[in-house]
């Protein structure tokens, strides 16, 4: 390893990697509230942000945290919060406000056992559907799912880029194990990873529309205090941001929230595969479980079983087309996740009828070892 | 009557958004419009640059105020205006941040954010329009609805106790607490002007009228009657302190009720950043 | 309403104006389509300058009594009153 890389090597906790990733992406505002297992993110940023003139605030609750984040983003900051299940539930109304007002921000949800207080110190992946449908109304979510400390860093940077590019909230789903385990990673040099910023308006203030319908449905975004003096409201609004009850304007607004993401999902969706070329059985999993799945596939291959793994790094929008294509000549699919069945519903929705879908769920607070997945593979083959 | 600077009678028109439909959405005679006028005159007298003013509101009749104003305006979720405003102010302290909220918005669902904003003493001006009822949703009782008063959710008379807004704000740490009414508009304007100039968390309670619900359900008459009641029952604090208790019966105190100098949240943080930067340089 | 021209130039004139010397402007302008007839200005005017028309909207009944005290336009919830002298 070159000397340069050596001194950028760090043994980091997943939560710490989210901190470093956020700082790399240009985070300059964090508002959060203590909650196991994500508190290290708030603690890390309470140390780092004041050193670089960034803003850290611990709010009175999670509702206040996401509200402050959205306020700061409208004042021009790159803003983020971090929480876990119970806090994520409290944040939902204001996350919906961020969807409606197209306000870039990042929410890290370090999942723990649920529902309710559940298992604060134990792993689970049971917030996946909440990340998609958590708040009321129609909207289109972006959710990323890292599976290593290095990916916690990279996916947090990516979350900022996607939130700035699409003017939308982006959720990063990790979990208690990923958040607390330590792995070595090389901190990228500045410029090595892309860092994007929201498009700024280039029209005179009188022409500026905060929600202008553009070709790619993403409106340039001015910040408070830059001379544009616009209105932002959670009420359904027209392109100028004023509340509307006109049917056509309502439909236009909701279509915009959908199309701006769906039309460009190829920029968002990414997934990783392992030995899928000749696979007859595919194991689909994300996050921490994907590490075990890849191990299980290797064991299966040693036992001359044609098994491959698919790991969506982007959970929402769900990679329908890519997975359908990968499963074209796969007879059997095992969906492995740490909940009672969430991603499996998406897989059942998108696979052709002749594909047999088997669910391997674990929800007892323990990690899913490779052996458990391998047993399932043998069972279904 | 008019203070030093001669303010033109149509000054409000220079702060309204040209693209918005007027007249405003409130019921005829609603005090919200009067408060909006007082706010505009206060801002005009202070000579604030429109670009540097951010007005944040929650949900409710009063919270429909910012959309009419030619400032940076943020109409947020019910009860959360102060949390959103904290983000705006803390991210960009050079902005003058003004929150418009109602008695339900600020003290019921928003109570937690209200007491913490006071405790933090962050440099935000909060105009709390107190009409003692939820107007937008059709007349339910609120944390300031008078004991025994009727509302659509207190059909037999309100049996709950009320918040004293100024005591709550003072106890929680706000450094400027005042009360005005929509009748005493020039006093209200001066109190708002003082609140905006104050470096710290400033709360101005604007006693207002909801004749559409509160007035009708409690037979307190129309806008003129309710505003007339304020005229006859408000007692400026300078006078109130000299009166014996029995003279104050049925009266409520207006004016600047509390002011103190306390460290301000954004300023404390700025000094921390400076200390860390200095330490870094000295390494 | 950021510029003066786009303001609706509706000014209420009253019968007595017929014999008023040329050029003397009425004390107040009342924008009828902003006014909601809430009666606040009529009720609180100390000199009873204003009286309600059939819609309850103010008419300058006694313009000569207006002392430009500002109570009406300061209390108008809809900014529907301005003065021609202040």
CSV table of N, CA and C in Angstrom, one decimal, chain B residues 1 6 8-10 12-14 16-18 22-24 26 28-30 33-34 36-37 40-41 70 182-183 185-186 223-224 227-228, chain C residues 1-4 7 31 33-41 43-44 69-71 73-84 86:
chain,number,residue,atom,x,y,z
B,1,UNK,N,-48.8,59.9,18.9
B,1,UNK,CA,-49.4,58.8,18.1
B,1,UNK,C,-48.3,58.3,17.2
B,6,UNK,N,-42.1,59.5,9.9
B,6,UNK,CA,-43.5,59.6,9.3
B,6,UNK,C,-43.7,58.5,8.3
B,8,UNK,N,-45.8,56.3,5.7
B,8,UNK,CA,-46.9,56.6,4.8
B,8,UNK,C,-48.0,55.6,5.1
B,9,UNK,N,-49.2,56.0,4.8
B,9,UNK,CA,-50.4,55.1,5.1
B,9,UNK,C,-50.4,53.9,4.2
B,10,UNK,N,-49.8,53.9,3.1
B,10,UNK,CA,-49.8,52.7,2.2
B,10,UNK,C,-48.5,51.9,2.3
B,12,UNK,N,-47.8,49.4,3.9
B,12,UNK,CA,-48.0,47.9,3.9
B,12,UNK,C,-48.0,47.4,2.4
B,13,UNK,N,-48.5,48.2,1.5
B,13,UNK,CA,-48.6,47.7,0.1
B,13,UNK,C,-47.2,47.5,-0.5
B,14,UNK,N,-46.2,48.1,0.0
B,14,UNK,CA,-44.8,47.9,-0.5
B,14,UNK,C,-44.2,46.7,-0.1
B,16,UNK,N,-46.1,43.7,0.2
B,16,UNK,CA,-47.0,42.5,-0.2
B,16,UNK,C,-46.5,41.9,-1.5
B,17,UNK,N,-46.8,40.6,-1.6
B,17,UNK,CA,-46.3,39.9,-2.9
B,17,UNK,C,-47.3,40.2,-4.0
B,18,UNK,N,-46.7,40.7,-5.1
B,18,UNK,CA,-47.5,41.1,-6.2
B,18,UNK,C,-48.3,39.9,-6.8
B,22,UNK,N,-55.3,39.2,-3.5
B,22,UNK,CA,-55.8,40.0,-2.3
B,22,UNK,C,-57.3,40.2,-2.6
B,23,UNK,N,-58.2,40.4,-1.6
B,23,UNK,CA,-57.8,40.5,-0.2
B,23,UNK,C,-57.4,39.2,0.4
B,24,UNK,N,-56.8,39.2,1.6
B,24,UNK,CA,-56.2,38.0,2.2
B,24,UNK,C,-57.4,37.0,2.6
B,26,UNK,N,-58.3,35.6,5.3
B,26,UNK,CA,-58.9,35.6,6.7
B,26,UNK,C,-60.4,36.1,6.6
B,28,UNK,N,-63.6,38.4,7.5
B,28,UNK,CA,-63.7,39.8,7.6
B,28,UNK,C,-63.5,40.2,9.1
B,29,UNK,N,-62.6,41.1,9.3
B,29,UNK,CA,-62.4,41.6,10.7
B,29,UNK,C,-61.4,40.8,11.5
B,30,UNK,N,-60.8,39.8,10.9
B,30,UNK,CA,-59.9,38.9,11.7
B,30,UNK,C,-58.6,39.7,12.1
B,33,UNK,N,-54.9,40.1,10.1
B,33,UNK,CA,-54.5,41.1,9.1
B,33,UNK,C,-53.9,42.3,9.8
B,34,UNK,N,-54.5,42.6,11.0
B,34,UNK,CA,-54.0,43.8,11.8
B,34,UNK,C,-52.6,43.5,12.3
B,36,UNK,N,-50.5,41.5,10.8
B,36,UNK,CA,-49.6,41.6,9.7
B,36,UNK,C,-49.2,43.0,9.4
B,37,UNK,N,-50.1,43.9,9.5
B,37,UNK,CA,-49.8,45.3,9.3
B,37,UNK,C,-48.8,45.9,10.3
B,40,UNK,N,-45.4,44.6,9.4
B,40,UNK,CA,-44.8,45.2,8.3
B,40,UNK,C,-44.3,46.6,8.7
B,41,UNK,N,-45.1,47.3,9.4
B,41,UNK,CA,-44.6,48.7,9.9
B,41,UNK,C,-43.4,48.6,10.7
B,70,UNK,N,-43.5,39.9,1.1
B,70,UNK,CA,-42.4,39.8,0.1
B,70,UNK,C,-41.0,39.6,0.9
B,182,UNK,N,-54.7,43.6,19.2
B,182,UNK,CA,-54.9,44.1,17.8
B,182,UNK,C,-55.6,45.4,17.8
B,183,UNK,N,-56.1,45.8,19.0
B,183,UNK,CA,-56.6,47.2,19.1
B,183,UNK,C,-55.5,48.2,19.2
B,185,UNK,N,-52.6,49.0,18.2
B,185,UNK,CA,-51.7,48.6,17.1
B,185,UNK,C,-50.4,49.2,17.2
B,186,UNK,N,-50.4,50.5,17.6
B,186,UNK,CA,-49.0,51.2,17.6
B,186,UNK,C,-48.2,50.7,18.7
B,223,UNK,N,-66.3,41.3,15.3
B,223,UNK,CA,-64.9,41.7,15.4
B,223,UNK,C,-64.8,43.0,16.2
B,224,UNK,N,-65.8,44.0,15.9
B,224,UNK,CA,-65.7,45.3,16.5
B,224,UNK,C,-65.9,45.1,18.1
B,227,UNK,N,-62.8,43.4,19.6
B,227,UNK,CA,-61.6,44.4,19.7
B,227,UNK,C,-62.0,45.5,20.6
B,228,UNK,N,-63.2,45.9,20.7
B,228,UNK,CA,-63.6,46.9,21.7
B,228,UNK,C,-63.4,46.4,23.1
C,1,UNK,N,-48.0,44.0,-4.1
C,1,UNK,CA,-48.2,45.4,-4.6
C,1,UNK,C,-46.9,46.2,-4.4
C,2,UNK,N,-45.9,45.8,-5.2
C,2,UNK,CA,-44.7,46.5,-4.8
C,2,UNK,C,-44.6,47.8,-5.5
C,3,UNK,N,-45.5,48.1,-6.5
C,3,UNK,CA,-45.3,49.5,-7.1
C,3,UNK,C,-46.7,50.2,-7.0
C,4,UNK,N,-46.7,51.5,-7.0
C,4,UNK,CA,-47.9,52.3,-6.7
C,4,UNK,C,-48.9,52.1,-7.8
C,7,UNK,N,-51.8,49.6,-7.9
C,7,UNK,CA,-52.8,49.6,-6.9
C,7,UNK,C,-54.1,50.0,-7.5
C,31,UNK,N,-60.3,50.9,-0.9
C,31,UNK,CA,-60.3,49.9,-2.1
C,31,UNK,C,-61.4,49.0,-1.9
C,33,UNK,N,-62.7,46.5,-3.4
C,33,UNK,CA,-62.6,45.0,-3.6
C,33,UNK,C,-61.6,44.4,-2.7
C,34,UNK,N,-60.9,45.2,-1.9
C,34,UNK,CA,-60.1,44.6,-0.8
C,34,UNK,C,-60.9,44.6,0.5
C,35,UNK,N,-61.8,45.6,0.6
C,35,UNK,CA,-62.6,45.8,1.9
C,35,UNK,C,-63.6,44.7,2.0
C,36,UNK,N,-63.7,44.1,3.2
C,36,UNK,CA,-64.6,43.0,3.4
C,36,UNK,C,-65.8,43.4,4.2
C,37,UNK,N,-65.9,44.8,4.5
C,37,UNK,CA,-67.0,45.3,5.3
C,37,UNK,C,-67.0,44.8,6.7
C,38,UNK,N,-65.9,44.8,7.3
C,38,UNK,CA,-65.8,44.2,8.7
C,38,UNK,C,-66.2,45.3,9.7
C,39,UNK,N,-66.3,46.5,9.3
C,39,UNK,CA,-66.9,47.6,10.2
C,39,UNK,C,-65.9,48.1,11.2
C,40,UNK,N,-64.7,47.6,11.2
C,40,UNK,CA,-63.7,48.1,12.3
C,40,UNK,C,-63.4,49.5,12.1
C,41,UNK,N,-63.2,50.0,10.9
C,41,UNK,CA,-62.8,51.4,10.6
C,41,UNK,C,-64.0,52.3,11.0
C,43,UNK,N,-66.4,51.7,13.1
C,43,UNK,CA,-66.7,51.7,14.6
C,43,UNK,C,-65.6,52.5,15.3
C,44,UNK,N,-64.4,52.4,14.9
C,44,UNK,CA,-63.3,53.0,15.8
C,44,UNK,C,-62.9,54.4,15.3
C,69,UNK,N,-55.9,60.8,11.7
C,69,UNK,CA,-55.4,60.3,12.9
C,69,UNK,C,-54.8,58.8,12.7
C,70,UNK,N,-55.1,58.2,11.6
C,70,UNK,CA,-54.5,56.9,11.2
C,70,UNK,C,-55.2,55.7,11.8
C,71,UNK,N,-56.1,55.9,12.7
C,71,UNK,CA,-56.8,54.7,13.4
C,71,UNK,C,-57.3,53.8,12.4
C,73,UNK,N,-56.6,53.3,9.0
C,73,UNK,CA,-55.8,52.4,8.1
C,73,UNK,C,-54.8,51.5,9.0
C,74,UNK,N,-54.6,52.0,10.2
C,74,UNK,CA,-53.7,51.1,11.1
C,74,UNK,C,-54.5,49.8,11.5
C,75,UNK,N,-55.8,49.9,11.6
C,75,UNK,CA,-56.6,48.8,12.0
C,75,UNK,C,-57.2,48.0,10.9
C,76,UNK,N,-57.1,48.4,9.7
C,76,UNK,CA,-57.7,47.7,8.6
C,76,UNK,C,-57.0,46.4,8.4
C,77,UNK,N,-57.7,45.2,8.6
C,77,UNK,CA,-57.1,43.9,8.4
C,77,UNK,C,-56.7,43.6,7.0
C,78,UNK,N,-57.3,44.4,6.1
C,78,UNK,CA,-57.0,44.1,4.6
C,78,UNK,C,-56.3,45.2,3.9
C,79,UNK,N,-55.8,46.2,4.7
C,79,UNK,CA,-55.0,47.3,4.1
C,79,UNK,C,-55.8,48.0,3.0
C,80,UNK,N,-57.1,48.1,3.2
C,80,UNK,CA,-58.0,48.6,2.1
C,80,UNK,C,-58.2,50.1,2.3
C,81,UNK,N,-57.5,50.7,3.2
C,81,UNK,CA,-57.6,52.2,3.4
C,81,UNK,C,-56.3,52.8,3.3
C,82,UNK,N,-56.1,53.9,2.5
C,82,UNK,CA,-54.9,54.7,2.5
C,82,UNK,C,-55.3,56.1,2.6
C,83,UNK,N,-54.4,57.0,3.0
C,83,UNK,CA,-54.7,58.4,3.0
C,83,UNK,C,-54.1,59.1,1.8
C,84,UNK,N,-54.8,60.2,1.4
C,84,UNK,CA,-54.2,61.0,0.3
C,84,UNK,C,-53.2,62.1,0.9
C,86,UNK,N,-51.2,61.4,4.0
C,86,UNK,CA,-50.1,60.8,4.8
C,86,UNK,C,-49.5,59.6,4.1
